[in-house]
Tab-separated table of N, CA and C and ligand atoms in Angstrom:
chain	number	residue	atom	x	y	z
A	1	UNK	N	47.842	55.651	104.629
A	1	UNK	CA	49.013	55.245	105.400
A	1	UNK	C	48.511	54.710	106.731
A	2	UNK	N	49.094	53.346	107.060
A	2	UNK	CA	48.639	53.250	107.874
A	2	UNK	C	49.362	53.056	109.257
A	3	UNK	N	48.983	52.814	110.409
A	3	UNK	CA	49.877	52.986	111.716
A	3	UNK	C	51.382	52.606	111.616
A	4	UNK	N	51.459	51.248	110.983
A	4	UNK	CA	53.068	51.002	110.708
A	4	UNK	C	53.649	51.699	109.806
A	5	UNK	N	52.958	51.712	108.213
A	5	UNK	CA	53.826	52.751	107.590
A	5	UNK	C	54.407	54.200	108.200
A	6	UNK	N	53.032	54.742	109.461
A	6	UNK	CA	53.840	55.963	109.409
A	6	UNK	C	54.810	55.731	110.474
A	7	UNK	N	54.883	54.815	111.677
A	7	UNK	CA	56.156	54.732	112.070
A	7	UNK	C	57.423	54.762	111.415
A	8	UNK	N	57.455	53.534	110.495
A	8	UNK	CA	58.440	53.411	109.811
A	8	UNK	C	59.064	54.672	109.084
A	9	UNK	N	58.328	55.608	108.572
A	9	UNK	CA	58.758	56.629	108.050
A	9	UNK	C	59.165	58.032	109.450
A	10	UNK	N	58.522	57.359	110.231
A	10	UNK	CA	59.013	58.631	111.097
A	10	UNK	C	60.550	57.601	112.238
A	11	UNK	N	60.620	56.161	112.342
A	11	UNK	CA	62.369	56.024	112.329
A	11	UNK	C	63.222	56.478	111.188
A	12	UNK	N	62.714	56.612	110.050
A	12	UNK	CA	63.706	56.610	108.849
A	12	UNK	C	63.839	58.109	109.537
A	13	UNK	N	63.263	59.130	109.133
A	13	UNK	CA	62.934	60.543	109.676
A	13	UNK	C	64.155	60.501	110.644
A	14	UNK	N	64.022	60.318	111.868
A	14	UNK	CA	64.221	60.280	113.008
A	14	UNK	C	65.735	60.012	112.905
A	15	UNK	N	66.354	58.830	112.669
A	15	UNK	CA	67.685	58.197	111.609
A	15	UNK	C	68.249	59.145	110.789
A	16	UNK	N	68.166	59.682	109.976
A	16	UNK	CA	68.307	60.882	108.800
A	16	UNK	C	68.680	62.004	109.975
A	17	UNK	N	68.414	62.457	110.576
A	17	UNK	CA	68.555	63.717	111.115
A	17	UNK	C	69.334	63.755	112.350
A	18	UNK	N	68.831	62.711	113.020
A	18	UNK	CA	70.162	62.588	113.895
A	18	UNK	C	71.621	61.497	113.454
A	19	UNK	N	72.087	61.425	112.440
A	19	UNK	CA	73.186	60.975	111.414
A	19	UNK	C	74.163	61.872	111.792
A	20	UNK	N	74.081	63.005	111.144
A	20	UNK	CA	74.846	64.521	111.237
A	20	UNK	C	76.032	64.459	113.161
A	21	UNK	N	74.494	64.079	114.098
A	21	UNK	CA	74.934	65.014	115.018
A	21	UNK	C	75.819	63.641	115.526
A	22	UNK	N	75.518	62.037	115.394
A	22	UNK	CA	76.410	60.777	115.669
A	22	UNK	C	77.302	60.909	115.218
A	23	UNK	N	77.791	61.494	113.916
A	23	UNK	CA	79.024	61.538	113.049
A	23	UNK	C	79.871	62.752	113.452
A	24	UNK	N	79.080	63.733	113.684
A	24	UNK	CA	80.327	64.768	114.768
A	24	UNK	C	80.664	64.021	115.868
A	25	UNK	N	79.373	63.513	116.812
A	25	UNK	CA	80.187	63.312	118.158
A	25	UNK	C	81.314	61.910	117.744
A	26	UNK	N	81.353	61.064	116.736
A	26	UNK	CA	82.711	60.431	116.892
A	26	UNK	C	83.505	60.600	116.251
A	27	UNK	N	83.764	61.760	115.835
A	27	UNK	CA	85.156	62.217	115.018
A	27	UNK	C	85.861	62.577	116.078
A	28	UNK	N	87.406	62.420	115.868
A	28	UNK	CA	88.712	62.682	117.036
A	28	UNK	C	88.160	64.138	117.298
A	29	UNK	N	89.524	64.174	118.535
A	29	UNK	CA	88.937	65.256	119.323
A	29	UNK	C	90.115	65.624	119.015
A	30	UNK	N	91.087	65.126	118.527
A	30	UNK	CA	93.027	65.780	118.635
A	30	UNK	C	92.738	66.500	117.613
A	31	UNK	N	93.807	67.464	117.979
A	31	UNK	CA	94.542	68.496	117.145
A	31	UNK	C	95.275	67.853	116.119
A	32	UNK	N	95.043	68.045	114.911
A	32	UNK	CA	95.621	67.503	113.702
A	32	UNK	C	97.202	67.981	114.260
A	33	UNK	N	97.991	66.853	113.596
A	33	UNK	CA	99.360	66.901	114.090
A	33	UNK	C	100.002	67.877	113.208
A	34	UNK	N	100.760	68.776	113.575
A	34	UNK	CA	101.884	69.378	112.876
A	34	UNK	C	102.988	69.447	112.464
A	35	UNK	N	103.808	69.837	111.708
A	35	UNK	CA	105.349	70.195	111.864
A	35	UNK	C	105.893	71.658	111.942
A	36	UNK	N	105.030	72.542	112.821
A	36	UNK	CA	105.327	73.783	112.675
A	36	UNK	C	106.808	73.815	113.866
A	37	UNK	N	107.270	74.287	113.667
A	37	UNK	CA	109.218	74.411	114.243
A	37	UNK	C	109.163	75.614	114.574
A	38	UNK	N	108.358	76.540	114.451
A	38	UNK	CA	108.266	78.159	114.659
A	38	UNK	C	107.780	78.290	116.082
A	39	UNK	N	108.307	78.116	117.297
A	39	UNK	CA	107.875	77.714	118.499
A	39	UNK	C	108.250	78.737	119.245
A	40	UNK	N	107.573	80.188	119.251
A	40	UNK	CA	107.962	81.114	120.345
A	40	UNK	C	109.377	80.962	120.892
A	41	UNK	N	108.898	80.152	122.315
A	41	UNK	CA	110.092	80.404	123.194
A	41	UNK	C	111.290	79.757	122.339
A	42	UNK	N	112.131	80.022	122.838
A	42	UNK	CA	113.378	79.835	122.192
A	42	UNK	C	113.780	77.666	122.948
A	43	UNK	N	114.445	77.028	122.110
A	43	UNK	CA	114.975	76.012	122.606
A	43	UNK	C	116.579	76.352	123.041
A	44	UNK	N	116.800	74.974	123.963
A	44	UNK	CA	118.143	74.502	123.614
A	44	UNK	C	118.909	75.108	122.620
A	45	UNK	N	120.513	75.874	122.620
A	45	UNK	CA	121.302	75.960	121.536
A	45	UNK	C	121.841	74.581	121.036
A	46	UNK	N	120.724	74.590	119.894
A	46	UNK	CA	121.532	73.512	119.217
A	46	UNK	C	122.451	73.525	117.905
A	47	UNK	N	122.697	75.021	117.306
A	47	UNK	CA	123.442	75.650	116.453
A	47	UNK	C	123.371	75.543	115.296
A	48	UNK	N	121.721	75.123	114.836
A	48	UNK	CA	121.258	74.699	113.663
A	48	UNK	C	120.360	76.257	113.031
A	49	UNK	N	120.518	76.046	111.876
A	49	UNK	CA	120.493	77.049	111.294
A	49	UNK	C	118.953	77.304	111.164
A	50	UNK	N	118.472	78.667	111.742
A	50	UNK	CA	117.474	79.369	111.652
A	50	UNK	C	117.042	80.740	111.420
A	51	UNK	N	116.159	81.456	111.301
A	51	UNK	CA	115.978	82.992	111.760
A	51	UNK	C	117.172	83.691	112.246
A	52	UNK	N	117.729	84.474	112.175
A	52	UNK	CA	118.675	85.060	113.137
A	52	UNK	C	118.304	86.617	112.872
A	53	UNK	N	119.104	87.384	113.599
A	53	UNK	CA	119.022	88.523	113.932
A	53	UNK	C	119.905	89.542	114.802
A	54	UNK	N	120.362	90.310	114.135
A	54	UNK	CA	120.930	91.541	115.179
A	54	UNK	C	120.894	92.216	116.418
A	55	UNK	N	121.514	91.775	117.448
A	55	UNK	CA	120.894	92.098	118.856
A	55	UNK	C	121.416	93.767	118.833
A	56	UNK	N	122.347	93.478	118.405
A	56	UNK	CA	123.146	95.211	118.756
A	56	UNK	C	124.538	94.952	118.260
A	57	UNK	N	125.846	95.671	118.250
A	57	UNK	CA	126.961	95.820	118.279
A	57	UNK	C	128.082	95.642	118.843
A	58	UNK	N	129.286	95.091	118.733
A	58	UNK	CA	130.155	94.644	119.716
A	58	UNK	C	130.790	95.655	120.698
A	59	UNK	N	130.547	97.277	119.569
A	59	UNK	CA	130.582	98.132	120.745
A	59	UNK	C	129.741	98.343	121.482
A	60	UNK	N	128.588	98.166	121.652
A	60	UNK	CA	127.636	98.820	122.270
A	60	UNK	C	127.385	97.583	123.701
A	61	UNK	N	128.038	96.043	123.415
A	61	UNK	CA	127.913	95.081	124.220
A	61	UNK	C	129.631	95.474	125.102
A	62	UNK	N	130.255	95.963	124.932
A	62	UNK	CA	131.948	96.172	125.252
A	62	UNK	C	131.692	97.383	126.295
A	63	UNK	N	130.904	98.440	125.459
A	63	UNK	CA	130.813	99.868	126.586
A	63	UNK	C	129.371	99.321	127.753
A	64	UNK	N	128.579	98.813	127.307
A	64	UNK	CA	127.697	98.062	128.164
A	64	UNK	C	127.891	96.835	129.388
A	65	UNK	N	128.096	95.844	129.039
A	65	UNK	CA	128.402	94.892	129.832
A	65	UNK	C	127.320	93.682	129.158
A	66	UNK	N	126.349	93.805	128.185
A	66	UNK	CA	125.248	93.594	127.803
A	66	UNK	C	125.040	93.607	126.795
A	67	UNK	N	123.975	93.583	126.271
A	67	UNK	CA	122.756	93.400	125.016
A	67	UNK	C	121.351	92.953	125.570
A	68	UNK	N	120.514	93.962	125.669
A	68	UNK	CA	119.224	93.341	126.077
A	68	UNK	C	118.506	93.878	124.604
A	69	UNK	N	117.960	92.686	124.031
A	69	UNK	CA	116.403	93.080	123.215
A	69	UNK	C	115.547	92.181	124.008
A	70	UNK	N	114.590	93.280	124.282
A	70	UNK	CA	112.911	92.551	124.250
A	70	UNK	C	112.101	92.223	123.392
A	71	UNK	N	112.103	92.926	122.305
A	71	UNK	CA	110.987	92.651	121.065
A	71	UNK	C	111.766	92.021	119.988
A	72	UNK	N	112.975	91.280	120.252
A	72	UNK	CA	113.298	90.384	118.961
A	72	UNK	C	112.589	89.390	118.576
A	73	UNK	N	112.782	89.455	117.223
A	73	UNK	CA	111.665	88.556	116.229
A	73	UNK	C	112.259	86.917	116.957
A	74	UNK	N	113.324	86.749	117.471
A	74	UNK	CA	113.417	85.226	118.129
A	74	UNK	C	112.689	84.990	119.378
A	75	UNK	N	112.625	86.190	120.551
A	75	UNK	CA	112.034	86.250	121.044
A	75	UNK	C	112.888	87.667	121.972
A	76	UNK	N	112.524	87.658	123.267
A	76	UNK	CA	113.504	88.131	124.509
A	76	UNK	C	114.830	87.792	124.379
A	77	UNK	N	116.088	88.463	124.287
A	77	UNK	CA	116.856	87.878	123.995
A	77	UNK	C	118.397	88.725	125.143
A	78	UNK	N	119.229	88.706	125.635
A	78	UNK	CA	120.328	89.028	126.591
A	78	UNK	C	121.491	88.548	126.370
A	79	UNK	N	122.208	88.999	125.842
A	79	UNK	CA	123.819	88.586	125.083
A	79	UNK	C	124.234	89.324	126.270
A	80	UNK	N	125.245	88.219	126.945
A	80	UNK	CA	126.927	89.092	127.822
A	80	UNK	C	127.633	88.105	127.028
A	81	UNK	N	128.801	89.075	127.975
A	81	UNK	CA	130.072	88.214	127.540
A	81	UNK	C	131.054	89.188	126.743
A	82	UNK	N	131.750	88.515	126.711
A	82	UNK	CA	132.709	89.659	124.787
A	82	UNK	C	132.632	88.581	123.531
A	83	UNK	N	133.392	89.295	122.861
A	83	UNK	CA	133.091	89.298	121.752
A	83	UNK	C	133.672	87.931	121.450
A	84	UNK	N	134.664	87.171	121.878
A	84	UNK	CA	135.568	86.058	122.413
A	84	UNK	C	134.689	85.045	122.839
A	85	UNK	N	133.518	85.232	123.472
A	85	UNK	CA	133.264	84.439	124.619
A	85	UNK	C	131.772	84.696	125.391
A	86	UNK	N	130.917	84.642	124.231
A	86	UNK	CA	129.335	85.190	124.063
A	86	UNK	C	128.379	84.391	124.850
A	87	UNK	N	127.670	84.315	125.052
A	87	UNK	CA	126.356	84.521	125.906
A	87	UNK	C	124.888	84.583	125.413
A	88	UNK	N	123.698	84.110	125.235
A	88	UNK	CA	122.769	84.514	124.602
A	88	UNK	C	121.467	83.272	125.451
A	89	UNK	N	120.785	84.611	125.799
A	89	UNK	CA	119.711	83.560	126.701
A	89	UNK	C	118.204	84.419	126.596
A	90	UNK	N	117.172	83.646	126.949
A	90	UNK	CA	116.120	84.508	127.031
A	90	UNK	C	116.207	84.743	128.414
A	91	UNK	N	116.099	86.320	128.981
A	91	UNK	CA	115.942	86.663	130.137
A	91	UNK	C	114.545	86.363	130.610
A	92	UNK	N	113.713	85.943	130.456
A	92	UNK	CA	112.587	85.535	131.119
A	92	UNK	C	112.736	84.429	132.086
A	93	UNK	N	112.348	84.091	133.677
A	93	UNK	CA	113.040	83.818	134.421
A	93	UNK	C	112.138	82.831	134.771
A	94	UNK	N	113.025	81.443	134.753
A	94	UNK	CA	112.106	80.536	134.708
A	94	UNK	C	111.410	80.057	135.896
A	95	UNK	N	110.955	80.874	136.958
A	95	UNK	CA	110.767	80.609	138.074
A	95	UNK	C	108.821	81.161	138.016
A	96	UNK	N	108.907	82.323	137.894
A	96	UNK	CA	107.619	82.925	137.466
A	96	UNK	C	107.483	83.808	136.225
A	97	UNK	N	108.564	83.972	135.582
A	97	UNK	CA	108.780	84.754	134.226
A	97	UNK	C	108.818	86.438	134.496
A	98	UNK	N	109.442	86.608	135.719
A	98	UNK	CA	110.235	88.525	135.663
A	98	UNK	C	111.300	88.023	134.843
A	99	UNK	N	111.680	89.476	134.456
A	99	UNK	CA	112.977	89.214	133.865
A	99	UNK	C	114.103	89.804	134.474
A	100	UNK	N	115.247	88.699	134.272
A	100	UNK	CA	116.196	88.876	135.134
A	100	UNK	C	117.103	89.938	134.418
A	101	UNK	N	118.236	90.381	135.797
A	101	UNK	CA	119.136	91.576	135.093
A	101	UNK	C	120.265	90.928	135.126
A	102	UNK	N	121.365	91.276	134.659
A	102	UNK	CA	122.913	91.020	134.486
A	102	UNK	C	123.456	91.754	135.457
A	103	UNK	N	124.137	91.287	136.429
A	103	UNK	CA	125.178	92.251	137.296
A	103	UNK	C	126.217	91.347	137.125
A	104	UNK	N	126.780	92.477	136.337
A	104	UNK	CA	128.314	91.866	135.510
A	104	UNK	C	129.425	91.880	136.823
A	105	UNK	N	129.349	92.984	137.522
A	105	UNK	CA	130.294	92.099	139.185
A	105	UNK	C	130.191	91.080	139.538
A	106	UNK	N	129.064	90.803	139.753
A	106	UNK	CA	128.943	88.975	140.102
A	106	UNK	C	128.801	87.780	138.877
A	107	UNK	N	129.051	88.880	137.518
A	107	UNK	CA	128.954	87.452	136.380
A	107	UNK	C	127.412	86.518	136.605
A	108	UNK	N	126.143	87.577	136.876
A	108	UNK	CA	125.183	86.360	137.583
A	108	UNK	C	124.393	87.045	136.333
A	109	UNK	N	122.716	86.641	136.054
A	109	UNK	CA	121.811	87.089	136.027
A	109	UNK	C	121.022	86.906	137.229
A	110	UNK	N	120.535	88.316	137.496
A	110	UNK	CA	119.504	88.049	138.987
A	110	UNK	C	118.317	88.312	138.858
A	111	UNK	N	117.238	87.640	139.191
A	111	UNK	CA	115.533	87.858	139.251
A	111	UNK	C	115.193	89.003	140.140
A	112	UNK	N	114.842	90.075	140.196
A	112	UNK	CA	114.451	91.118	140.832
A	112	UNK	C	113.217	90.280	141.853
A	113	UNK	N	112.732	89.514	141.284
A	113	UNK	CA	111.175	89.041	141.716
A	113	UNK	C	111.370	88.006	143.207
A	114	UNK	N	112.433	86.936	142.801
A	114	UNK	CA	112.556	85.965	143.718
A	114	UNK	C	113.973	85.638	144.282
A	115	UNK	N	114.481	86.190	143.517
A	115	UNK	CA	116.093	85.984	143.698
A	115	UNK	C	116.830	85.038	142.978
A	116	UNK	N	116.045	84.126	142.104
A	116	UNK	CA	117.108	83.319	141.686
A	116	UNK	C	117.897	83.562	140.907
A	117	UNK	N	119.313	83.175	140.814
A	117	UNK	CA	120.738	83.531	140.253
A	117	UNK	C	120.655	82.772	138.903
A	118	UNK	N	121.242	83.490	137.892
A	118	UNK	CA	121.497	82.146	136.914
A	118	UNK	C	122.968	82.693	136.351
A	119	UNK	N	123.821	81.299	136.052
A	119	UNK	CA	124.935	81.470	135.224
A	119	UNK	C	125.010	82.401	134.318
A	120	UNK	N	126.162	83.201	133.364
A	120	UNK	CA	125.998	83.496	132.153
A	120	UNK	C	125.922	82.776	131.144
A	121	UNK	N	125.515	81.452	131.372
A	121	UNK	CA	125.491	80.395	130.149
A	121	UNK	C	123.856	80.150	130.308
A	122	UNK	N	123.033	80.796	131.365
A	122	UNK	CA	121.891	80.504	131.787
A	122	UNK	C	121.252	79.121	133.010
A	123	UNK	N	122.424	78.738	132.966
A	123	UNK	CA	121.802	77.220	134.182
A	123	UNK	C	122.243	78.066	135.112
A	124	UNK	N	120.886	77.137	136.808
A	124	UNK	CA	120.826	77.600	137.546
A	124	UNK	C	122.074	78.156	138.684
A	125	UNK	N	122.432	79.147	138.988
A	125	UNK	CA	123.300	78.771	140.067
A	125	UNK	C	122.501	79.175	141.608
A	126	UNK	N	121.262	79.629	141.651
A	126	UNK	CA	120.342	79.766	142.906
A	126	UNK	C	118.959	79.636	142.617
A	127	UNK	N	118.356	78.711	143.606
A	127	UNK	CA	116.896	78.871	143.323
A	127	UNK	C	116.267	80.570	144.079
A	128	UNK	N	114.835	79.972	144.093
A	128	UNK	CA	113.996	78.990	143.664
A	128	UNK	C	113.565	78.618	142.082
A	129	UNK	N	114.272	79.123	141.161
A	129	UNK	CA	114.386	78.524	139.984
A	129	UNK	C	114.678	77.421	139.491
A	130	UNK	N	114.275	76.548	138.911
A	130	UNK	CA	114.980	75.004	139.130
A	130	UNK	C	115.316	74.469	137.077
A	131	UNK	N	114.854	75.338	136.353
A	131	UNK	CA	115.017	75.228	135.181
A	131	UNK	C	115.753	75.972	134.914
A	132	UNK	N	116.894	75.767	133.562
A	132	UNK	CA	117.844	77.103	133.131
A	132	UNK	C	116.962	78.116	131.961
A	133	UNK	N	117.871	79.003	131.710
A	133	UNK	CA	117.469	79.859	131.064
A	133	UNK	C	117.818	79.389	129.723
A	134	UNK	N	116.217	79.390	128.924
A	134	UNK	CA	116.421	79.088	127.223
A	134	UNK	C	118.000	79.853	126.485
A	135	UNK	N	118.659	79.234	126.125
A	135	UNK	CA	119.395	80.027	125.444
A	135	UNK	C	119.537	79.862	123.530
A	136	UNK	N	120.161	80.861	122.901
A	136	UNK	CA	120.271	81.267	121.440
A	136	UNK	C	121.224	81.288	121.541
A	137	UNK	N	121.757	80.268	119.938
A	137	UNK	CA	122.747	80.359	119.277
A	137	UNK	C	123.401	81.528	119.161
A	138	UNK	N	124.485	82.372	119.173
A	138	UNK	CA	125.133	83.910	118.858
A	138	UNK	C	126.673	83.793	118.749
A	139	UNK	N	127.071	84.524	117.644
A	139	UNK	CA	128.040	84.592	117.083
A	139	UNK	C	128.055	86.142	116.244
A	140	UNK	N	129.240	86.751	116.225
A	140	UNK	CA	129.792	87.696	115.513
A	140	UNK	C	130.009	87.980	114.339
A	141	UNK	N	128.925	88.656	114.072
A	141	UNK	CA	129.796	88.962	112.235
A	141	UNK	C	129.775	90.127	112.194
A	142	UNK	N	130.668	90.696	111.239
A	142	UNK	CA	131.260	92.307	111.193
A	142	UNK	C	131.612	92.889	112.354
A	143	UNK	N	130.332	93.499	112.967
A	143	UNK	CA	130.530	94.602	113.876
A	143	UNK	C	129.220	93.982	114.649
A	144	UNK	N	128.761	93.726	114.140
A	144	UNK	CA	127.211	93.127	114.667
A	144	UNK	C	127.121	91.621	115.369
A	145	UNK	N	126.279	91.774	116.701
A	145	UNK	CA	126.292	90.398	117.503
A	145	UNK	C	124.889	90.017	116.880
A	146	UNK	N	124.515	88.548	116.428
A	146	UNK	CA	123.550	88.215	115.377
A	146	UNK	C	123.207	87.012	116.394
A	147	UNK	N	121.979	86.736	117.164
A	147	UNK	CA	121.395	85.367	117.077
A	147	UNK	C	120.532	85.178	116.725
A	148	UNK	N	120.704	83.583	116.596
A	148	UNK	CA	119.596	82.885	116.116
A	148	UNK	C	118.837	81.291	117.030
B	1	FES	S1	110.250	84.931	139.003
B	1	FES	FE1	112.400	84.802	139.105
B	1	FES	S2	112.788	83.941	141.023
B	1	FES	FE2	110.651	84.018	140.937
């Protein structure tokens, strides 16, 4: 073998082995696209049919003023209102994420953390919050307040 042959065999060499590592570095870098719809936080009520679930009872929201679940499979979830005239939001507060309480005298939810007020429909009525509160579809069946 002589001086050129063994070059030539050591570009082929050389070519061959670094192939692998050219062909990773130009493959996309994106995240293959999805259609997963299973999205934690809760959206917009848009009253389309999903997951739902039992927050609690119309008595237990009547002698209360309320319905708080934290560990619902939709997510955080806070029903006021009656049974007439429901309510359903994630209490996580869109300012820094405390969660807000219901003081049914003032019809508000209030942030312990910063103060901001929110409607019982969840939009703002005080900052420094400037986004409303996600809310869930909810409606009555039987005895049971159910969102979804
Ligand atoms: S976290 Fe609620 S007002 Fe700041």
């Amino acid at each position: 073998m002589d001086r050129r042959e063994f070059m030539t065999w050591m570009g082929i060499g050389g070519l061959a082995t670094s192939l692998p590592v050219v062909l990773a570095a130009c493959q996309s870098q994106e995240p293959a696209a999805t259609n997963d719809t299973s999205a934690d936080a809760p959206t917009a009520d848009t009253g389309s049919a999903g997951s739902s679930e039992v927050i609690g009872t119309v008595a237990d929201l009547e002698t209360n003023g309320f319905l708080l679940k934290a560990d619902a499979a939709v997510g955080p979830v806070l029903v006021v209102g009656t049974a007439d005239a429901l309510s359903a939001v994630n209490p996580t507060c869109t300012h820094a994420g405390c969660t807000v309480e219901w003081k049914g005298d003032q019809t508000l939810m209030v942030c312990p953390c910063h103060g901001s007020q929110f409607n019982s429909d969840g939009t703002v009525a005080k900052g420094p919050a400037t986004e409303p509160l996600p809310t869930y579809a909810v409606q009555v069946e039987g005895d049971n307040v159910v969102v979804s």
